[in-house]
Amino acid sequence: MEVPEKLKGARVSRCVCGVCPFRCSIEAYVKDGKLIYTRGNPENPNTMGKRCVKGFASIWFAYDNDRLKYPLMRVGERGEGKFKRISWDEAFTIIAEKLKEIKEKYGPEAVVSLDHVQGCTWHYKCFLYYIYGTPNIYDHTAACDGTFTTACKVIFGSFWGIEDYVNSKYILIWGKEPFEAPRIVGFLQGLMEAKDKGAKLVVVNPRLSKTAEKADEWIPIRPGTDGAMALAMAKTIIDEGLYDEDFVENYCYGFDEFRKHLDEKGYTPEWAEGITGVPASTIRRIAREFATTKPAVSSAYHGFACYTNAFDAMRAVLLLNVLTGNVDKPGGFLLTGTPEGLEPQLKPPFRVPEDKIAKISKPSLREALGFHLAPDFPTALLPKVILEGNPYPVKAIILSQVNPIMSDANTKLWIEAFKALEFAVAIDIYLSETAMYCDIVLPDACYFERYDIIQGFNHAPMILYSEPALPPPGEAKPIYEIVKGIAEKMGYGEYFNWKSEEDWMRNMIEGLPFTLEDLKKKGFWIGQPEYKKYEKGLKTPTGKIEVYSVLMEVSGFNPLPEYKPPSVIPDEKYPFRLISARMPFQSNVVTQNIPMLADIESENWAEINSRDAEKYGIKNGDYIVIESPIDSITVKAKVTGGIVPGVIAVVHGFGFGHWGMGKVAKGRGAHINRLIDTYVDPVSGTVAYNECKVRVRKA
Ligand SMILES: Nc1nc2c(c(=O)[nH]1)N[C@H]1C(S)=C(S)[C@@H](COP(=O)(O)OP(=O)(O)OC[C@H]3O[C@@H](n4cnc5c(=O)[nH]c(N)nc54)[C@H](O)[C@@H]3O)O[C@H]1N2
Ligand SMILES: Nc1nc2c(c(=O)[nH]1)N[C@H]1C(S)=C(S)[C@@H](COP(=O)(O)OP(=O)(O)OC[C@H]3O[C@@H](n4cnc5c(=O)[nH]c(N)nc54)[C@H](O)[C@@H]3O)O[C@H]1N2
Ligand code: SF4
Ligand SMILES: [Mo]
């Protein structure tokens, strides 16, 4: 790809975008010490020189004066926002002493770490696990795609799945948002190309979302009921003999039990119509179209999974690919990674001799609370654990690149929990809402100011490389230097005495089929894509694709997917269900201080059906009060025919009360998570954000 004229003479660095969790490989152009341009890595098939608008706009991180520049220590009450500047040496000393004290008083498991899924958190995870000895190291999976990854694990023995849109002829999307919540531009490009080539796009969603707008067919569905429709489609496909007999016979475990189960439960399209509001004739037609158009792909992701009944719904949606033989073949649902994670596995950045590795004496909170299949502890349950000291005391939290007071459900409870902690540290690039409740706040380098090695989300195995394009602002440091500083103060400096970052990066890729030099050359390494991995055997207990899940059975769950209603049902007092949506040009809570994005849309809104709005006298643009049983917010109404009556959708990520996230972010819009009580999926532990009933009135 050619370099535009104005970029000639600029130094180009290869980085991995950290704005959303999907790790696009990018190029950053620096001229005269200024970051002037970024674009997707032209050689990487996931980016092809492109990146999404929210990623593109994050160039602002390089200029934002509101970024954290110095370590801070809290001097006021928690949440009051009073901090004083301290030196790194003071910060490291305080943290090292507090960590030692808590370990002595309560045991290492009393320290919980929450972080994002970016790579250089490896140092910090390995330090806390292998050296400090806490088993409680979690990332944000439980707030995000835990239901999807767990379903991939139990059915396919893989970590993830990717829709091969570009080669598909029939794309069935259930409540996920390639156009509203883009992740990895290459996937999105593939979807557009498939449409250009004539593929049919069908979107099942309670809202006429940006993706539904572009679909050939939008199927409005009652929220939290997709499982019923997917199971009825499965029954239709089987009853009408439209399934791939050869595939099912050779590569699947438990098809006969599934067929019997669907019959016994009476999961017919007529039954599903009563639950979903989708006509039985539509369910039958979509089932036939899906099964007879090859290749086809059915997929769901985060938005669909925000219910306590979503795990089996996710299984049912993915099993449609299995019944029709659309697994790990071009145009179908491609498998990637093993149950443990993406491949190839990276090694720890430093080695701890066997006899020096900390002995973990207590089970992790995830195990202690019985979430054996979950990839992560349901972090939404952490506030209760902290406040009740059950199953054991949790006294300190270390956060890196997560902001649970904004991102998780039940804001008030999280605040209460933070107030009850003995010690809390936030590592962030802004003084986040959550950092406001911490004792020490440390300024991190952002994604184009640090080194990193991390796996890519891709069908063929992919490793990504990141190098700094710029130095971090003020005294900010990359997280590996932060961990080094703490470790040295605790007497573990020997593990961090690398001469340059290359030393620990070489440790991470030891034994892999490429060198650091290879990585640097292109910014990534990609292996060969392998299709039809089920022919060689998968990493499930039976080695087959498990329609009947042995893992579920041994964990005490129904091995076959069944339909159960959501946990929260709107009633007379709270007649609406609240669901979340996203703005295409904001990423969670990270991009809110970027002026050019704030200029496009300065606040979030609540979508409400025009019939409902009329009943309450609400007009487009009016401010409305939305009340749930636990709190209320005031937000602008968007009156639309494009949402199922009885549902209100609010865009997530807005409503910062403090100055914290910066001048631009402050005070814009409303914070949806205040309204949502704590519900999690019982299998995957994922936060059920849409289990929320509300009422509305004009403000
Ligand atoms: N612009 C933007 N892009 C993003 C992000 C962002 O914040 N902003 N975040 C990134 C992250 S972290 C993630 S995990 C991904 C998320 O990516 P997706 O999972 O693809 O998107 P979500 O916005 O979580 O999905 C919400 C959709 O689910 C629909 N939905 C709600 N309830 C139901 C239901 O019961 N049934 C069905 N069928 N649909 C339902 C909503 O109407 C909405 O359209 O996006 C990533 N990309
Ligand atoms: N109601 C509702 N809530 C949701 C969702 C929803 O759809 N609806 N979506 C959920 C989903 S899918 C997700 S993934 C979560 C995301 O929620 P979180 O895991 O909390 O992550 P982010 O919102 O991405 O950002 C968290 C913090 O990272 C900081 N940060 C950004 N870059 C860096 C960096 O380089 N280093 C460090 N140390 N910090 C950095 C930001 O300043 C911010 O404070 O939110 C969830 N919350
Ligand atoms: S989808 Fe956008 S924000 Fe997410 S990693 Fe890629 S460029 Fe960054
Ligand atoms: Mo996410």
PDB file of C-alpha atoms in Angstrom, residues 229-414:
ATOM      1  CA  MET A 229     -36.025 -19.300  18.063  1.00  0.00           C
ATOM      2  CA  ALA A 230     -32.665 -21.019  17.540  1.00  0.00           C
ATOM      3  CA  LEU A 231     -33.897 -24.269  19.116  1.00  0.00           C
ATOM      4  CA  ALA A 232     -37.037 -24.184  16.956  1.00  0.00           C
ATOM      5  CA  MET A 233     -34.838 -23.639  13.880  1.00  0.00           C
ATOM      6  CA  ALA A 234     -32.730 -26.639  14.915  1.00  0.00           C
ATOM      7  CA  LYS A 235     -35.866 -28.767  15.255  1.00  0.00           C
ATOM      8  CA  THR A 236     -37.131 -27.658  11.842  1.00  0.00           C
ATOM      9  CA  ILE A 237     -33.770 -28.432  10.203  1.00  0.00           C
ATOM     10  CA  ILE A 238     -33.711 -31.905  11.764  1.00  0.00           C
ATOM     11  CA  ASP A 239     -37.408 -32.703  11.226  1.00  0.00           C
ATOM     12  CA  GLU A 240     -37.239 -31.724   7.580  1.00  0.00           C
ATOM     13  CA  GLY A 241     -34.052 -33.718   7.002  1.00  0.00           C
ATOM     14  CA  LEU A 242     -32.104 -30.588   6.041  1.00  0.00           C
ATOM     15  CA  TYR A 243     -29.128 -31.319   8.294  1.00  0.00           C
ATOM     16  CA  ASP A 244     -25.763 -32.562   7.054  1.00  0.00           C
ATOM     17  CA  GLU A 245     -26.076 -36.248   7.882  1.00  0.00           C
ATOM     18  CA  ASP A 246     -22.536 -37.177   6.993  1.00  0.00           C
ATOM     19  CA  PHE A 247     -21.031 -34.361   9.062  1.00  0.00           C
ATOM     20  CA  VAL A 248     -23.209 -35.067  12.062  1.00  0.00           C
ATOM     21  CA  GLU A 249     -22.523 -38.792  11.953  1.00  0.00           C
ATOM     22  CA  ASN A 250     -18.758 -38.533  11.578  1.00  0.00           C
ATOM     23  CA  TYR A 251     -17.762 -35.542  13.633  1.00  0.00           C
ATOM     24  CA  CYS A 252     -20.414 -34.887  16.268  1.00  0.00           C
ATOM     25  CA  TYR A 253     -21.231 -36.373  19.632  1.00  0.00           C
ATOM     26  CA  GLY A 254     -24.833 -36.648  20.876  1.00  0.00           C
ATOM     27  CA  PHE A 255     -26.893 -35.778  17.793  1.00  0.00           C
ATOM     28  CA  ASP A 256     -29.527 -38.445  18.535  1.00  0.00           C
ATOM     29  CA  GLU A 257     -29.915 -37.215  22.113  1.00  0.00           C
ATOM     30  CA  PHE A 258     -30.332 -33.669  20.781  1.00  0.00           C
ATOM     31  CA  ARG A 259     -32.994 -34.720  18.290  1.00  0.00           C
ATOM     32  CA  LYS A 260     -34.872 -36.580  21.055  1.00  0.00           C
ATOM     33  CA  HIS A 261     -34.508 -33.629  23.431  1.00  0.00           C
ATOM     34  CA  LEU A 262     -35.989 -31.191  20.890  1.00  0.00           C
ATOM     35  CA  ASP A 263     -38.938 -33.538  20.353  1.00  0.00           C
ATOM     36  CA  GLU A 264     -39.558 -34.149  24.041  1.00  0.00           C
ATOM     37  CA  LYS A 265     -39.430 -30.455  24.857  1.00  0.00           C
ATOM     38  CA  GLY A 266     -41.739 -29.650  21.954  1.00  0.00           C
ATOM     39  CA  TYR A 267     -39.476 -26.888  20.622  1.00  0.00           C
ATOM     40  CA  THR A 268     -41.599 -26.214  17.540  1.00  0.00           C
ATOM     41  CA  PRO A 269     -41.739 -22.904  15.643  1.00  0.00           C
ATOM     42  CA  GLU A 270     -45.306 -22.450  16.979  1.00  0.00           C
ATOM     43  CA  TRP A 271     -44.015 -22.822  20.541  1.00  0.00           C
ATOM     44  CA  ALA A 272     -41.201 -20.349  19.796  1.00  0.00           C
ATOM     45  CA  GLU A 273     -43.593 -17.820  18.242  1.00  0.00           C
ATOM     46  CA  GLY A 274     -45.395 -17.427  21.579  1.00  0.00           C
ATOM     47  CA  ILE A 275     -42.096 -16.685  23.332  1.00  0.00           C
ATOM     48  CA  THR A 276     -40.192 -14.647  20.774  1.00  0.00           C
ATOM     49  CA  GLY A 277     -42.950 -12.777  18.938  1.00  0.00           C
ATOM     50  CA  VAL A 278     -41.433 -14.017  15.643  1.00  0.00           C
ATOM     51  CA  PRO A 279     -44.060 -15.744  13.460  1.00  0.00           C
ATOM     52  CA  ALA A 280     -43.656 -19.533  13.220  1.00  0.00           C
ATOM     53  CA  SER A 281     -43.696 -19.243   9.422  1.00  0.00           C
ATOM     54  CA  THR A 282     -40.681 -16.877   9.556  1.00  0.00           C
ATOM     55  CA  ILE A 283     -38.772 -19.195  11.876  1.00  0.00           C
ATOM     56  CA  ARG A 284     -39.436 -22.131   9.528  1.00  0.00           C
ATOM     57  CA  ARG A 285     -38.476 -20.131   6.429  1.00  0.00           C
ATOM     58  CA  ILE A 286     -35.212 -18.842   7.933  1.00  0.00           C
ATOM     59  CA  ALA A 287     -34.349 -22.368   9.105  1.00  0.00           C
ATOM     60  CA  ARG A 288     -34.883 -23.739   5.582  1.00  0.00           C
ATOM     61  CA  GLU A 289     -32.969 -20.900   3.913  1.00  0.00           C
ATOM     62  CA  PHE A 290     -30.102 -21.252   6.370  1.00  0.00           C
ATOM     63  CA  ALA A 291     -29.840 -25.016   5.965  1.00  0.00           C
ATOM     64  CA  THR A 292     -30.079 -25.054   2.181  1.00  0.00           C
ATOM     65  CA  THR A 293     -27.751 -22.167   1.300  1.00  0.00           C
ATOM     66  CA  LYS A 294     -24.095 -23.216   1.505  1.00  0.00           C
ATOM     67  CA  PRO A 295     -21.894 -22.005   2.974  1.00  0.00           C
ATOM     68  CA  ALA A 296     -23.779 -20.216   5.725  1.00  0.00           C
ATOM     69  CA  VAL A 297     -22.876 -18.907   9.165  1.00  0.00           C
ATOM     70  CA  SER A 298     -24.881 -18.229  12.325  1.00  0.00           C
ATOM     71  CA  SER A 299     -23.300 -16.178  15.066  1.00  0.00           C
ATOM     72  CA  ALA A 300     -23.862 -14.092  18.159  1.00  0.00           C
ATOM     73  CA  TYR A 301     -21.561 -12.198  20.481  1.00  0.00           C
ATOM     74  CA  HIS A 302     -21.719  -9.870  23.471  1.00  0.00           C
ATOM     75  CA  GLY A 303     -25.025  -7.991  23.142  1.00  0.00           C
ATOM     76  CA  PHE A 304     -26.985 -11.190  22.733  1.00  0.00           C
ATOM     77  CA  ALA A 305     -25.317 -12.676  25.801  1.00  0.00           C
ATOM     78  CA  CYS A 306     -26.495 -10.102  28.354  1.00  0.00           C
ATOM     79  CA  TYR A 307     -29.097 -12.411  29.907  1.00  0.00           C
ATOM     80  CA  THR A 308     -28.908 -15.148  32.530  1.00  0.00           C
ATOM     81  CA  ASN A 309     -30.371 -17.633  29.995  1.00  0.00           C
ATOM     82  CA  ALA A 310     -27.904 -16.670  27.253  1.00  0.00           C
ATOM     83  CA  PHE A 311     -25.505 -19.564  27.561  1.00  0.00           C
ATOM     84  CA  ASP A 312     -27.880 -22.145  26.129  1.00  0.00           C
ATOM     85  CA  ALA A 313     -29.118 -19.609  23.585  1.00  0.00           C
ATOM     86  CA  MET A 314     -25.505 -19.158  22.447  1.00  0.00           C
ATOM     87  CA  ARG A 315     -25.069 -22.925  22.227  1.00  0.00           C
ATOM     88  CA  ALA A 316     -28.241 -23.207  20.136  1.00  0.00           C
ATOM     89  CA  VAL A 317     -27.114 -20.411  17.770  1.00  0.00           C
ATOM     90  CA  LEU A 318     -23.703 -22.064  17.282  1.00  0.00           C
ATOM     91  CA  LEU A 319     -25.218 -25.541  16.890  1.00  0.00           C
ATOM     92  CA  LEU A 320     -27.054 -24.329  13.780  1.00  0.00           C
ATOM     93  CA  ASN A 321     -23.608 -24.248  12.150  1.00  0.00           C
ATOM     94  CA  VAL A 322     -22.951 -27.767  13.390  1.00  0.00           C
ATOM     95  CA  LEU A 323     -26.221 -29.263  12.109  1.00  0.00           C
ATOM     96  CA  THR A 324     -25.600 -27.824   8.664  1.00  0.00           C
ATOM     97  CA  GLY A 325     -21.902 -28.770   8.549  1.00  0.00           C
ATOM     98  CA  ASN A 326     -20.793 -25.124   8.417  1.00  0.00           C
ATOM     99  CA  VAL A 327     -17.906 -25.541  10.845  1.00  0.00           C
ATOM    100  CA  ASP A 328     -14.252 -24.692  10.178  1.00  0.00           C
ATOM    101  CA  LYS A 329     -14.843 -24.499   6.435  1.00  0.00           C
ATOM    102  CA  PRO A 330     -14.631 -21.436   4.190  1.00  0.00           C
ATOM    103  CA  GLY A 331     -17.798 -19.387   4.564  1.00  0.00           C
ATOM    104  CA  GLY A 332     -18.721 -20.983   7.879  1.00  0.00           C
ATOM    105  CA  PHE A 333     -17.866 -20.666  11.560  1.00  0.00           C
ATOM    106  CA  LEU A 334     -14.075 -20.996  11.878  1.00  0.00           C
ATOM    107  CA  LEU A 335     -12.475 -22.361  15.034  1.00  0.00           C
ATOM    108  CA  THR A 336      -9.432 -20.861  16.648  1.00  0.00           C
ATOM    109  CA  GLY A 337      -7.299 -21.677  19.694  1.00  0.00           C
ATOM    110  CA  THR A 338      -7.673 -24.320  22.371  1.00  0.00           C
ATOM    111  CA  PRO A 339      -9.864 -24.286  25.512  1.00  0.00           C
ATOM    112  CA  GLU A 340      -6.940 -22.544  27.265  1.00  0.00           C
ATOM    113  CA  GLY A 341      -6.697 -19.642  24.870  1.00  0.00           C
ATOM    114  CA  LEU A 342      -5.511 -18.417  21.499  1.00  0.00           C
ATOM    115  CA  GLU A 343      -2.648 -20.196  19.771  1.00  0.00           C
ATOM    116  CA  PRO A 344       0.302 -20.258  19.672  1.00  0.00           C
ATOM    117  CA  GLN A 345       0.652 -19.923  23.427  1.00  0.00           C
ATOM    118  CA  LEU A 346       3.105 -17.241  24.512  1.00  0.00           C
ATOM    119  CA  LYS A 347       5.516 -17.963  27.348  1.00  0.00           C
ATOM    120  CA  PRO A 348       5.864 -15.804  30.494  1.00  0.00           C
ATOM    121  CA  PRO A 349       8.230 -12.833  29.998  1.00  0.00           C
ATOM    122  CA  PHE A 350      10.414 -14.045  32.872  1.00  0.00           C
ATOM    123  CA  ARG A 351      11.114 -17.467  34.333  1.00  0.00           C
ATOM    124  CA  VAL A 352      10.774 -18.326  38.003  1.00  0.00           C
ATOM    125  CA  PRO A 353      12.681 -21.455  39.114  1.00  0.00           C
ATOM    126  CA  GLU A 354      10.345 -24.283  40.157  1.00  0.00           C
ATOM    127  CA  ASP A 355      11.293 -24.087  43.850  1.00  0.00           C
ATOM    128  CA  LYS A 356      10.706 -20.323  43.974  1.00  0.00           C
ATOM    129  CA  ILE A 357       7.178 -20.396  42.511  1.00  0.00           C
ATOM    130  CA  ALA A 358       4.645 -19.313  45.135  1.00  0.00           C
ATOM    131  CA  LYS A 359       2.458 -22.121  46.466  1.00  0.00           C
ATOM    132  CA  ILE A 360      -1.204 -21.354  45.912  1.00  0.00           C
ATOM    133  CA  SER A 361      -2.946 -22.604  49.043  1.00  0.00           C
ATOM    134  CA  LYS A 362      -6.523 -21.364  48.554  1.00  0.00           C
ATOM    135  CA  PRO A 363      -8.795 -21.961  45.555  1.00  0.00           C
ATOM    136  CA  SER A 364      -9.392 -18.962  43.357  1.00  0.00           C
ATOM    137  CA  LEU A 365     -12.664 -17.072  43.867  1.00  0.00           C
ATOM    138  CA  ARG A 366     -13.814 -18.478  40.525  1.00  0.00           C
ATOM    139  CA  GLU A 367     -13.395 -22.025  41.794  1.00  0.00           C
ATOM    140  CA  ALA A 368     -14.605 -21.276  45.311  1.00  0.00           C
ATOM    141  CA  LEU A 369     -17.844 -19.840  43.933  1.00  0.00           C
ATOM    142  CA  GLY A 370     -18.383 -22.828  41.648  1.00  0.00           C
ATOM    143  CA  PHE A 371     -17.790 -21.272  38.217  1.00  0.00           C
ATOM    144  CA  HIS A 372     -15.738 -24.221  37.001  1.00  0.00           C
ATOM    145  CA  LEU A 373     -16.397 -23.752  33.293  1.00  0.00           C
ATOM    146  CA  ALA A 374     -16.099 -19.982  33.313  1.00  0.00           C
ATOM    147  CA  PRO A 375     -12.931 -18.529  31.757  1.00  0.00           C
ATOM    148  CA  ASP A 376     -12.848 -15.875  34.433  1.00  0.00           C
ATOM    149  CA  PHE A 377     -14.336 -15.046  37.826  1.00  0.00           C
ATOM    150  CA  PRO A 378     -17.684 -13.261  37.451  1.00  0.00           C
ATOM    151  CA  THR A 379     -16.215  -9.955  38.503  1.00  0.00           C
ATOM    152  CA  ALA A 380     -19.735  -8.560  38.967  1.00  0.00           C
ATOM    153  CA  LEU A 381     -19.854 -10.729  42.115  1.00  0.00           C
ATOM    154  CA  LEU A 382     -16.666  -9.189  43.514  1.00  0.00           C
ATOM    155  CA  PRO A 383     -18.360  -6.314  45.398  1.00  0.00           C
ATOM    156  CA  LYS A 384     -20.445  -8.805  47.375  1.00  0.00           C
ATOM    157  CA  VAL A 385     -17.360 -10.933  48.103  1.00  0.00           C
ATOM    158  CA  ILE A 386     -15.526  -7.834  49.373  1.00  0.00           C
ATOM    159  CA  LEU A 387     -18.431  -6.605  51.490  1.00  0.00           C
ATOM    160  CA  GLU A 388     -19.259  -9.998  53.005  1.00  0.00           C
ATOM    161  CA  GLY A 389     -15.748 -11.481  53.229  1.00  0.00           C
ATOM    162  CA  ASN A 390     -17.132 -14.679  51.761  1.00  0.00           C
ATOM    163  CA  PRO A 391     -15.669 -17.234  50.754  1.00  0.00           C
ATOM    164  CA  TYR A 392     -12.633 -15.420  52.209  1.00  0.00           C
ATOM    165  CA  PRO A 393     -11.528 -11.831  52.793  1.00  0.00           C
ATOM    166  CA  VAL A 394     -10.609  -9.697  49.792  1.00  0.00           C
ATOM    167  CA  LYS A 395      -8.804  -6.588  51.006  1.00  0.00           C
ATOM    168  CA  ALA A 396      -6.998  -5.116  48.023  1.00  0.00           C
ATOM    169  CA  ILE A 397      -7.553  -4.617  44.301  1.00  0.00           C
ATOM    170  CA  ILE A 398      -5.030  -3.786  41.624  1.00  0.00           C
ATOM    171  CA  LEU A 399      -6.624  -2.567  38.404  1.00  0.00           C
ATOM    172  CA  SER A 400      -5.033  -2.115  35.050  1.00  0.00           C
ATOM    173  CA  GLN A 401      -6.968  -0.764  32.090  1.00  0.00           C
ATOM    174  CA  VAL A 402     -10.359  -1.570  33.592  1.00  0.00           C
ATOM    175  CA  ASN A 403     -12.920   0.766  35.016  1.00  0.00           C
ATOM    176  CA  PRO A 404     -15.522  -1.389  36.800  1.00  0.00           C
ATOM    177  CA  ILE A 405     -17.325   1.520  38.458  1.00  0.00           C
ATOM    178  CA  MET A 406     -18.285   2.609  34.935  1.00  0.00           C
ATOM    179  CA  SER A 407     -18.255  -0.705  33.104  1.00  0.00           C
ATOM    180  CA  ASP A 408     -19.768  -3.250  35.412  1.00  0.00           C
ATOM    181  CA  ALA A 409     -23.375  -3.432  36.530  1.00  0.00           C
ATOM    182  CA  ASN A 410     -24.497  -1.973  39.875  1.00  0.00           C
ATOM    183  CA  THR A 411     -22.373   1.152  40.213  1.00  0.00           C
ATOM    184  CA  LYS A 412     -23.470   1.921  43.791  1.00  0.00           C
ATOM    185  CA  LEU A 413     -22.464  -1.519  45.045  1.00  0.00           C
ATOM    186  CA  TRP A 414     -19.041  -1.255  43.382  1.00  0.00           C
TER     187      TRP A 414
END
